[in-house]
mmCIF file of C-alpha atoms and ligand atoms in Angstrom:
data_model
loop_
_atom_site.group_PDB
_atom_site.id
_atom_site.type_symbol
_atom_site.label_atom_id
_atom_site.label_comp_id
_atom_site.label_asym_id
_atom_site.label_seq_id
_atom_site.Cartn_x
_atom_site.Cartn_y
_atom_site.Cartn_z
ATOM 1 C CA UNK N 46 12.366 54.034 52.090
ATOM 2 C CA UNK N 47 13.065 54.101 56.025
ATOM 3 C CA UNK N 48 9.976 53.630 57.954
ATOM 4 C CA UNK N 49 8.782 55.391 60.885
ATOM 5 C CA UNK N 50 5.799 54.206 61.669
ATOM 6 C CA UNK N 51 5.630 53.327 65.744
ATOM 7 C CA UNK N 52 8.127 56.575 65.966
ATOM 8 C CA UNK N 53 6.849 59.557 67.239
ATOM 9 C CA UNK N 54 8.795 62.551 65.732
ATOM 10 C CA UNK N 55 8.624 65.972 67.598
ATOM 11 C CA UNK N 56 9.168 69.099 64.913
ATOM 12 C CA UNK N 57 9.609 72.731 66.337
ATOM 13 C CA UNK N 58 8.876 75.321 63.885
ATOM 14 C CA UNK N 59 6.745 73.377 61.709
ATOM 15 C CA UNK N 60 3.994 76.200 60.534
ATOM 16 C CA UNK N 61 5.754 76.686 57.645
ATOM 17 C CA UNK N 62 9.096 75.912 55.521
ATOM 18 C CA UNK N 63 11.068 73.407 56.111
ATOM 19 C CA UNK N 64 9.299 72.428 59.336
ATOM 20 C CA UNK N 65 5.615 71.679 57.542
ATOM 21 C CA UNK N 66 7.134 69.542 54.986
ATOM 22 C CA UNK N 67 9.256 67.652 57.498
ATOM 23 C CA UNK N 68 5.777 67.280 59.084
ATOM 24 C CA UNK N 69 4.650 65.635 55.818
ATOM 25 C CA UNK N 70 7.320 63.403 55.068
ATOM 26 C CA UNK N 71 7.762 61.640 58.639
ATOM 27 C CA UNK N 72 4.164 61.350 58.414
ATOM 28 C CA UNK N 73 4.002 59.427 54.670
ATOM 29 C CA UNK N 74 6.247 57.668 56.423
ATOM 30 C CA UNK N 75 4.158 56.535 59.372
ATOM 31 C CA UNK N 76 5.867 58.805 62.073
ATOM 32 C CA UNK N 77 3.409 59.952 64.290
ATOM 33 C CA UNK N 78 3.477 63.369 65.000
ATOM 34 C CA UNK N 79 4.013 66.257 67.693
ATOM 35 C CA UNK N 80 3.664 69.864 65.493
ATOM 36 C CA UNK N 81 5.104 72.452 67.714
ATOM 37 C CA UNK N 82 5.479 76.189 66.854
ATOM 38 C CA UNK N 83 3.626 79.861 67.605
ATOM 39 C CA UNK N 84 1.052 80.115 64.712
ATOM 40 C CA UNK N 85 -1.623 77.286 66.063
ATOM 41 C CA UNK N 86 -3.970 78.584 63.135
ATOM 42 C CA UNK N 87 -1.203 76.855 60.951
ATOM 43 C CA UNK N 88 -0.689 73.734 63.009
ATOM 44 C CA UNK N 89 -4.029 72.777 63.309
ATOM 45 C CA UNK N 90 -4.261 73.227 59.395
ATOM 46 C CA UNK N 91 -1.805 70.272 58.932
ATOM 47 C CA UNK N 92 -2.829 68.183 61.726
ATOM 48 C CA UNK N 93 -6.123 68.298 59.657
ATOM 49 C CA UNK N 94 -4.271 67.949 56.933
ATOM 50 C CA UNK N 95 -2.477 64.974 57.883
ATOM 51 C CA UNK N 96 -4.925 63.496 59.751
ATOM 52 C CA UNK N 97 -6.662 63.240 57.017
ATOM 53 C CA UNK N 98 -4.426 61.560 55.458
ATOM 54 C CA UNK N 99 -4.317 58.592 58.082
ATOM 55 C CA UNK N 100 -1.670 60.095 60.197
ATOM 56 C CA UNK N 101 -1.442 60.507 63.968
ATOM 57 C CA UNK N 102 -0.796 64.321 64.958
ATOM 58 C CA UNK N 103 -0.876 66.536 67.632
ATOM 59 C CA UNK N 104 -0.410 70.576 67.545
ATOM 60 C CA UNK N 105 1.190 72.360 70.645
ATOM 61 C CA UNK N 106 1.428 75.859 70.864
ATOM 62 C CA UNK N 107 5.338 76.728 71.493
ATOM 63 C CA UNK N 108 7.535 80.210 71.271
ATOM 64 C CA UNK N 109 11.334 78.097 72.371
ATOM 65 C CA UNK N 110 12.460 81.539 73.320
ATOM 66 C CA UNK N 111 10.126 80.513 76.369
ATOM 67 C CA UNK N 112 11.636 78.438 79.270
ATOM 68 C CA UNK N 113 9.212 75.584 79.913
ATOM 69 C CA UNK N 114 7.481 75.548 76.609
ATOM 70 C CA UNK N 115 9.833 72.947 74.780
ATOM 71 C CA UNK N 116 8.743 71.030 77.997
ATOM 72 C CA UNK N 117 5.406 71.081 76.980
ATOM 73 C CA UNK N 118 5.855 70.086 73.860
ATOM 74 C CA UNK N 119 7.547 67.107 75.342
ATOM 75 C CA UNK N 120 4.788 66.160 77.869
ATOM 76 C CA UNK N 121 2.524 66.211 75.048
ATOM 77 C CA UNK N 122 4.517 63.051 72.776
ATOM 78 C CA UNK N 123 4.591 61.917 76.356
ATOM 79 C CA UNK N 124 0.862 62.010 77.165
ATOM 80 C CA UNK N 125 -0.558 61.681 73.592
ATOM 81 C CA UNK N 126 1.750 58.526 72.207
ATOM 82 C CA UNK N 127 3.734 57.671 75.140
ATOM 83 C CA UNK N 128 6.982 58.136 73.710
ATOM 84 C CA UNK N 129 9.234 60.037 71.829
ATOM 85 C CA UNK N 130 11.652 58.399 69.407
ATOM 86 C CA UNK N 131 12.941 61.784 66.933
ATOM 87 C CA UNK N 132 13.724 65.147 68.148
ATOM 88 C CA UNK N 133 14.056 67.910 64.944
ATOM 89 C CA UNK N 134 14.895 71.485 66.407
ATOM 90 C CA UNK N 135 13.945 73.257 63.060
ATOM 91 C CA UNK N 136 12.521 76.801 64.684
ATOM 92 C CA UNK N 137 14.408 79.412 63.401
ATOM 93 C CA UNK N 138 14.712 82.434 61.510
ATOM 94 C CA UNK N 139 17.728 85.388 60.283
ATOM 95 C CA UNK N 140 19.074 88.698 61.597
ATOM 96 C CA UNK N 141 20.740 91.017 58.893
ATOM 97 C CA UNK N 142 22.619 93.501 58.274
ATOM 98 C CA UNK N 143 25.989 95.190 58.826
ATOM 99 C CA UNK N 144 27.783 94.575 62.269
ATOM 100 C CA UNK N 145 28.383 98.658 62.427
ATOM 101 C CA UNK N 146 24.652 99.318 62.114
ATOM 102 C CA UNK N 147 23.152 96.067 64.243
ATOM 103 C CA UNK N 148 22.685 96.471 68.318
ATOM 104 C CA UNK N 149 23.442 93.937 70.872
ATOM 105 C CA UNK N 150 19.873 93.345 71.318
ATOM 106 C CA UNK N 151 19.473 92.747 67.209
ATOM 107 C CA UNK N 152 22.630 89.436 68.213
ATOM 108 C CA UNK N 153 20.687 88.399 71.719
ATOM 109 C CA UNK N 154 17.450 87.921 69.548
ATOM 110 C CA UNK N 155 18.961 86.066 67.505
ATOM 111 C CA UNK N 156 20.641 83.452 70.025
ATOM 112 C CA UNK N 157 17.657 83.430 71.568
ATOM 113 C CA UNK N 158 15.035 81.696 69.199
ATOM 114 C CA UNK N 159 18.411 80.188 67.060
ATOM 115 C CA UNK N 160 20.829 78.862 69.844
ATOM 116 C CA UNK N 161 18.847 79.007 73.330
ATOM 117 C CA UNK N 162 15.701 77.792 71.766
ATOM 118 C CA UNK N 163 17.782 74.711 70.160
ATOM 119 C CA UNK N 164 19.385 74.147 74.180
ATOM 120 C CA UNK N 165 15.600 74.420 75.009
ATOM 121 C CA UNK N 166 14.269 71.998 72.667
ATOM 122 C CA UNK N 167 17.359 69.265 73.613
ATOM 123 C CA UNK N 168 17.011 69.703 77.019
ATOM 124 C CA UNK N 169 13.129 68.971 76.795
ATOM 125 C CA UNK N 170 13.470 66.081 75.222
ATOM 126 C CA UNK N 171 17.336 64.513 75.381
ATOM 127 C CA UNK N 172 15.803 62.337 78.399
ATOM 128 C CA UNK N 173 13.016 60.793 75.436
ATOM 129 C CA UNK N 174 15.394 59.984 72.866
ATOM 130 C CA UNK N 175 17.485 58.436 75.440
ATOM 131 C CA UNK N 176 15.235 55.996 76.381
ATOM 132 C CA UNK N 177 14.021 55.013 73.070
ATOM 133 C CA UNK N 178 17.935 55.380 71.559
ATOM 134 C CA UNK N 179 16.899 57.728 69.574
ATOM 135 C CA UNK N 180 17.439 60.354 66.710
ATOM 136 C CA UNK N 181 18.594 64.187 67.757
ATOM 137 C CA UNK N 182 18.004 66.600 64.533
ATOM 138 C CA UNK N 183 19.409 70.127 64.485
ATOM 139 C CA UNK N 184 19.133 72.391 61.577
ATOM 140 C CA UNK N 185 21.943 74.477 61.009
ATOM 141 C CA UNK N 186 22.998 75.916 57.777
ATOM 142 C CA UNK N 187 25.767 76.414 54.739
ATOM 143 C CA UNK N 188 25.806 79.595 57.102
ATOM 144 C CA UNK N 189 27.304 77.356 60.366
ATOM 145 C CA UNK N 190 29.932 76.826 57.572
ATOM 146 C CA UNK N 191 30.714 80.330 55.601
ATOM 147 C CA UNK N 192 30.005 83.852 57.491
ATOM 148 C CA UNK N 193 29.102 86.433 54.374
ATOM 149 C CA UNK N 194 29.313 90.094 55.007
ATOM 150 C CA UNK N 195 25.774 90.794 56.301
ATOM 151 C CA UNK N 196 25.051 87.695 57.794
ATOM 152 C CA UNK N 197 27.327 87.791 61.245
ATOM 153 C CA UNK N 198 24.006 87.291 64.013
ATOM 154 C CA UNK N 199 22.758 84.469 61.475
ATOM 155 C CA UNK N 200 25.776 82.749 60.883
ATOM 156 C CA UNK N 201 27.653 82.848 64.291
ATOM 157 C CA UNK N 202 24.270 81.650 65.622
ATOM 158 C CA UNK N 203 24.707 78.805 62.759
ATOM 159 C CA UNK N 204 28.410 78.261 63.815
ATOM 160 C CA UNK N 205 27.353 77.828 67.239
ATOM 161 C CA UNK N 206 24.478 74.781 66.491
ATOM 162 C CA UNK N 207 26.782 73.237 64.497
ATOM 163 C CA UNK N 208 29.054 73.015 67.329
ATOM 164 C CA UNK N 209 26.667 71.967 70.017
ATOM 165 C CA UNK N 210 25.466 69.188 67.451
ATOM 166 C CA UNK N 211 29.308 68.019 67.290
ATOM 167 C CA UNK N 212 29.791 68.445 70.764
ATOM 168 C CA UNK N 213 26.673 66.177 71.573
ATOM 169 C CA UNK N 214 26.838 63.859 69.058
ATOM 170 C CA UNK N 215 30.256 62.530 70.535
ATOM 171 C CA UNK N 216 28.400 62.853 74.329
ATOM 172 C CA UNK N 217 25.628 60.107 72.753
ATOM 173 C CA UNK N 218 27.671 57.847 70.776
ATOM 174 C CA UNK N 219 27.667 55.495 73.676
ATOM 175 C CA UNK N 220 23.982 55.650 74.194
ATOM 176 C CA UNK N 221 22.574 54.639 70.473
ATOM 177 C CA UNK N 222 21.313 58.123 70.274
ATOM 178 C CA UNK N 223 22.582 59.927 67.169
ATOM 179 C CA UNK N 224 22.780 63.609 66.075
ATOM 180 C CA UNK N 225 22.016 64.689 62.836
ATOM 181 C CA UNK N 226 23.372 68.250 61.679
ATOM 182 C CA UNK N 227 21.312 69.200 58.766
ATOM 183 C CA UNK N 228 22.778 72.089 56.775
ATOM 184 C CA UNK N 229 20.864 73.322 53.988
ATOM 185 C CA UNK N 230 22.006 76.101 51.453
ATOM 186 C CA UNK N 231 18.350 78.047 49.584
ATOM 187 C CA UNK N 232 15.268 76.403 50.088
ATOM 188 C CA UNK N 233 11.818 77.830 48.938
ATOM 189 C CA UNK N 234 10.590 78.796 53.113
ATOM 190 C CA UNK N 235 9.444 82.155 54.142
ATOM 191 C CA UNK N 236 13.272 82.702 56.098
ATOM 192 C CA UNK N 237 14.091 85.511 53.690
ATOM 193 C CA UNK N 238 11.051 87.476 54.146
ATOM 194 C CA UNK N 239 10.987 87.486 58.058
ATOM 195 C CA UNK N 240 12.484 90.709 59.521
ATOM 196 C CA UNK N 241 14.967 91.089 62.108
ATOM 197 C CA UNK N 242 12.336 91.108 64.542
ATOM 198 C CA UNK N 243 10.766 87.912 63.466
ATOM 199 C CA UNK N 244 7.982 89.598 62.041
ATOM 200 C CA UNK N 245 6.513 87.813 58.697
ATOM 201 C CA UNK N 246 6.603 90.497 55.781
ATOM 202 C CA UNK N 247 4.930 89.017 53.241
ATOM 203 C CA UNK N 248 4.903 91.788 50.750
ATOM 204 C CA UNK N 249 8.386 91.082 50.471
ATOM 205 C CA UNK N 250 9.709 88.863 47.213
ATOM 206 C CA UNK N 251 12.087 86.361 47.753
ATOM 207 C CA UNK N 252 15.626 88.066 46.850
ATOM 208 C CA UNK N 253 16.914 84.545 46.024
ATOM 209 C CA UNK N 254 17.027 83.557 41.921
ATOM 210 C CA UNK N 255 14.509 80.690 41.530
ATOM 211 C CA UNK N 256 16.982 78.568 39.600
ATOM 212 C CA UNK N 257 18.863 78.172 43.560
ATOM 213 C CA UNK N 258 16.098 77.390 45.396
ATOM 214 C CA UNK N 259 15.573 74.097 46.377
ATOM 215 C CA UNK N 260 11.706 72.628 47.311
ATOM 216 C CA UNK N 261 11.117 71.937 50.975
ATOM 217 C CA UNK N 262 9.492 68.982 49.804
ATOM 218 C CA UNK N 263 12.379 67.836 48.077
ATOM 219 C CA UNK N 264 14.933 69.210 51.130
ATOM 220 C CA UNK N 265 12.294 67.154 53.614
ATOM 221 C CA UNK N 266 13.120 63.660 51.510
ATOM 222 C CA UNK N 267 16.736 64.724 51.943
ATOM 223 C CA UNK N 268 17.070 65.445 55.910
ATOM 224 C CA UNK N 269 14.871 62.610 56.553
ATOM 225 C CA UNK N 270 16.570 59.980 55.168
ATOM 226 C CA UNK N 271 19.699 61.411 56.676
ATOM 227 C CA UNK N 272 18.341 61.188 59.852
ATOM 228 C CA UNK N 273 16.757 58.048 59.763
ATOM 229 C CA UNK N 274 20.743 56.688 57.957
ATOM 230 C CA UNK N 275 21.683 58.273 61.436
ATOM 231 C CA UNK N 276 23.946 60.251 59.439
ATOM 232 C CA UNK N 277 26.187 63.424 61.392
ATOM 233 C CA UNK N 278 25.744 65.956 58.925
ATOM 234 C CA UNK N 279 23.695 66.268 55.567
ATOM 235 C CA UNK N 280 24.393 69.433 53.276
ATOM 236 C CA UNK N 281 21.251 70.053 51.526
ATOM 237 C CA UNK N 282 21.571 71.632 47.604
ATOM 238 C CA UNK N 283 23.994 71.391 44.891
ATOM 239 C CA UNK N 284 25.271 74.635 45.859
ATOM 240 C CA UNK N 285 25.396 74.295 49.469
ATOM 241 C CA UNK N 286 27.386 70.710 49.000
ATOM 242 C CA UNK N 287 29.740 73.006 46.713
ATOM 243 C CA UNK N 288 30.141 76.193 49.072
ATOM 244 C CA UNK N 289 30.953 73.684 51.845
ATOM 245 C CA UNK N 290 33.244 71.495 50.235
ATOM 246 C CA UNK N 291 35.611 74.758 49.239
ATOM 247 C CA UNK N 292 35.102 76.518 52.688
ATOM 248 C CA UNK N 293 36.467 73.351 54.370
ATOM 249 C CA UNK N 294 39.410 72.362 51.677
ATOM 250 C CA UNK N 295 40.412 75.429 50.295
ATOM 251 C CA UNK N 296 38.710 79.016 52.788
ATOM 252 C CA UNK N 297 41.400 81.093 50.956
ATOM 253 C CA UNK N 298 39.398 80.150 47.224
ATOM 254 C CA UNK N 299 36.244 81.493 49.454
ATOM 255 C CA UNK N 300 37.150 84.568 51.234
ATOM 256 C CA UNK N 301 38.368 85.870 47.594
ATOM 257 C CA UNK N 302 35.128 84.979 45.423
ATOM 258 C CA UNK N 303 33.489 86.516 48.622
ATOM 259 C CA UNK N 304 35.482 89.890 48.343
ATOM 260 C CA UNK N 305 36.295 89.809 44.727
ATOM 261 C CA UNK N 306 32.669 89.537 43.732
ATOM 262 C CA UNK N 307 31.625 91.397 46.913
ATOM 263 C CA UNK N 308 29.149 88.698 47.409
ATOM 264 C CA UNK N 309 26.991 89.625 50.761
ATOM 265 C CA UNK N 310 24.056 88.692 52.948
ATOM 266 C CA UNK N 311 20.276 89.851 51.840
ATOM 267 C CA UNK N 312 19.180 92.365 53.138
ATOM 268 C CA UNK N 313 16.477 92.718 56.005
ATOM 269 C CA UNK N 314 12.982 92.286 54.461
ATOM 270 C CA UNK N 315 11.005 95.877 54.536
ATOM 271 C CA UNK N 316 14.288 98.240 54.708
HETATM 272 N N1 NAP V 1190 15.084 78.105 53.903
HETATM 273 C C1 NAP V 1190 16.387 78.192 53.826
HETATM 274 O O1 NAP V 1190 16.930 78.603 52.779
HETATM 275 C C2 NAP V 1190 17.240 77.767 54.991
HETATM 276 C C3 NAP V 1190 18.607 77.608 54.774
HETATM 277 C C4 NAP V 1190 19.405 77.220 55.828
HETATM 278 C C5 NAP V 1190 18.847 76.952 57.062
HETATM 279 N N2 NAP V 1190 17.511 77.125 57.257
HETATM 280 C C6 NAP V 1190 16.974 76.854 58.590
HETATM 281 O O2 NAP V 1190 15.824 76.053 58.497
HETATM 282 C C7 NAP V 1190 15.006 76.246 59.654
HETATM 283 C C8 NAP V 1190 13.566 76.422 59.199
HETATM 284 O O3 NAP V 1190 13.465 77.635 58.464
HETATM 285 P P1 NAP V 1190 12.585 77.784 57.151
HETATM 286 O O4 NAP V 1190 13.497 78.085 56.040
HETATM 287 O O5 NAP V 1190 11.620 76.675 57.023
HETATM 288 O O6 NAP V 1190 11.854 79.169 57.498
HETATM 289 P P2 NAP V 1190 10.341 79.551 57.758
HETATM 290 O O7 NAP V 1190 9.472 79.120 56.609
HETATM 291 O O8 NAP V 1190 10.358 81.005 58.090
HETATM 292 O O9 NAP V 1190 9.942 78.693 59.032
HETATM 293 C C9 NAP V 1190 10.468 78.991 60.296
HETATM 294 C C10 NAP V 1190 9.701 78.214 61.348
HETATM 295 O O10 NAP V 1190 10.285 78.512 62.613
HETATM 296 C C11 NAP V 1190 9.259 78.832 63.519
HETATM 297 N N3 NAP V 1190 9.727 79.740 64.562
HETATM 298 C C12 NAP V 1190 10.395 80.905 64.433
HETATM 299 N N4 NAP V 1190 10.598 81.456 65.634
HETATM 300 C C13 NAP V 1190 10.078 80.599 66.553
HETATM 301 C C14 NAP V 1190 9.962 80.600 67.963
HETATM 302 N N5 NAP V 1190 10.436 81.604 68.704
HETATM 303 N N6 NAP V 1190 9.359 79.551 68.551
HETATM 304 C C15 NAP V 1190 8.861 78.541 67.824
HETATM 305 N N7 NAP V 1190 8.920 78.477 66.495
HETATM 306 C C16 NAP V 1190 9.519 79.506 65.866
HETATM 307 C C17 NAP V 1190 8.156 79.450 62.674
HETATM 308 O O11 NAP V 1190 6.880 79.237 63.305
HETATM 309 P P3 NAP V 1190 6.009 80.331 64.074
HETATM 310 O O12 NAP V 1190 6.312 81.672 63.480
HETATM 311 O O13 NAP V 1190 4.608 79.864 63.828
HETATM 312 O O14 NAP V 1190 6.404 80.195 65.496
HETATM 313 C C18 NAP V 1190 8.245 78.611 61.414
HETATM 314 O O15 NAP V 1190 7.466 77.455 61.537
HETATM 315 C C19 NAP V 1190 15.603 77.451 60.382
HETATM 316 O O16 NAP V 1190 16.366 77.000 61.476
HETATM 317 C C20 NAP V 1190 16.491 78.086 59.340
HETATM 318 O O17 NAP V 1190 17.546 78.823 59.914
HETATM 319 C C21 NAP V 1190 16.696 77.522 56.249
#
């Protein structure tokens, strides 16, 4: 098992999902730990948590559709451990719906927290990792991979990490920093039950079959050791490895399942 421990790990978007049990494994393995996101109430929870538990961790208060927030985030690895050694830009979340009935607004909010709040996050902290040669973490999706009827803010906002985490990962090669795209397919996270506005519905079941969904705890063991491999890309789930794999050697197979079956996005949670 890779060990972090002298590594200071910085997490946006880890209240809940896939963030909070990235949280957990860096910290089993001896990251220390900068907890950034908008629900404190949350984040203090698992720094107590974790704490607890023998680990180093520090909650920040940050909304990356701010300007200056990632930044403090940053100063606080800075100013708490004195260094910064992992970067994951996790925060995230999914507009729906048909592009006929969606606004412009509905596809800026979505760049905003998904793509802009990424560019925050890297730009807070690219001058870190450099000096420590680092590890850059972006979360993308099977989405950044295969647009679905319904899915078109989500997925071009997908498409477009995915690209920035190419772009850069050639940019760093030289510098011993890498980039890890991590591209999960269903994992159990409260994504699905977020509306278009961000807003948490939590009335709202999961529309996904259990038999799909993969644990975060199990995804976290996943993206972690592909970061700390320094690998470029990990597809997370069976069926995410297998939705991949056909979009990228045979897209004809995909687009006909897709319109044969009429398979399509969920839809937004409390419509
Ligand atoms: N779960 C899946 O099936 C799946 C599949 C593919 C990709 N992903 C990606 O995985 C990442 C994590 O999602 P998840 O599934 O763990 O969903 P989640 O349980 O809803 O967690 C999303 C996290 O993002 C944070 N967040 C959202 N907007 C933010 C903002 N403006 N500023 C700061 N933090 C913000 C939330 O914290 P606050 O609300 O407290 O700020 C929360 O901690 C996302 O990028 C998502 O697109 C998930």
């Amino acid at each position: 098992m890779a060990n972090f421990s002298g590594q200071v790990v910085l997490i946006t978007g880890a209240s809940s999902g896939i963030g909070e049990a990235l949280a957990r494994e860096f910290a089993r393995r001896g990251a220390a730990l900068v907890l950034a996101a908008r629900r404190t109430d949350r984040l203090d929870r698992l720094v107590a948590e974790l704490t607890a538990g023998g680990a180093r961790a520090v909650a920040v208060r940050c909304d990356v559709t701010v300007d200056g927030e990632p930044e403090r985030a940053a100063a606080a690895a800075r100013e708490r451990f004195g260094r910064l050694d992992v970067v994951v830009a996790n925060a995230g979340f999914g507009v729906v719906g048909p592009f006929a009935l969606l606004t412009l607004d509905d596809y800026r909010r979505q760049f905003e927290t998904n793509v802009f709040g990424v560019l925050r996050t890297l730009k807070a902290t690219l001058a870190d990792v450099r000096r420590t040669r680092g590890r850059i973490a972006v979360i993308g999706s099977v989405s950044g991979h295969i647009a679905t009827p319904g899915s078109s803010p989500y997925a071009m906002s997908k498409f477009a990490v995915r690209a920035l985490a190419e772009a850069l990962g050639h940019e760093l090669a030289r510098s011993g920093v890498s980039v890890t795209l991590v591209s999960p397919g269903y994992v159990a996270s409260e994504i699905r039950r977020v509306d278009n506005q961000g807003v948490l519905r939590e009335q709202t079941p999961e529309p996904v079959p259990r038999f799909l969904l993969m644990s975060t705890t199990r995804a976290a063991r996943q993206i972690v050791r592909a970061i700390a491999w320094r690998r470029r890309e990990v597809v997370v789930t069976g069926h995410g490895k297998a939705a991949v794999f056909f979009q990228r050697h045979a897209p004809w197979l995909t687009s006909a399942v897709i319109r044969k079956f009429g398979v399509r996005s969920r839809g937004e949670p409390g419509r």
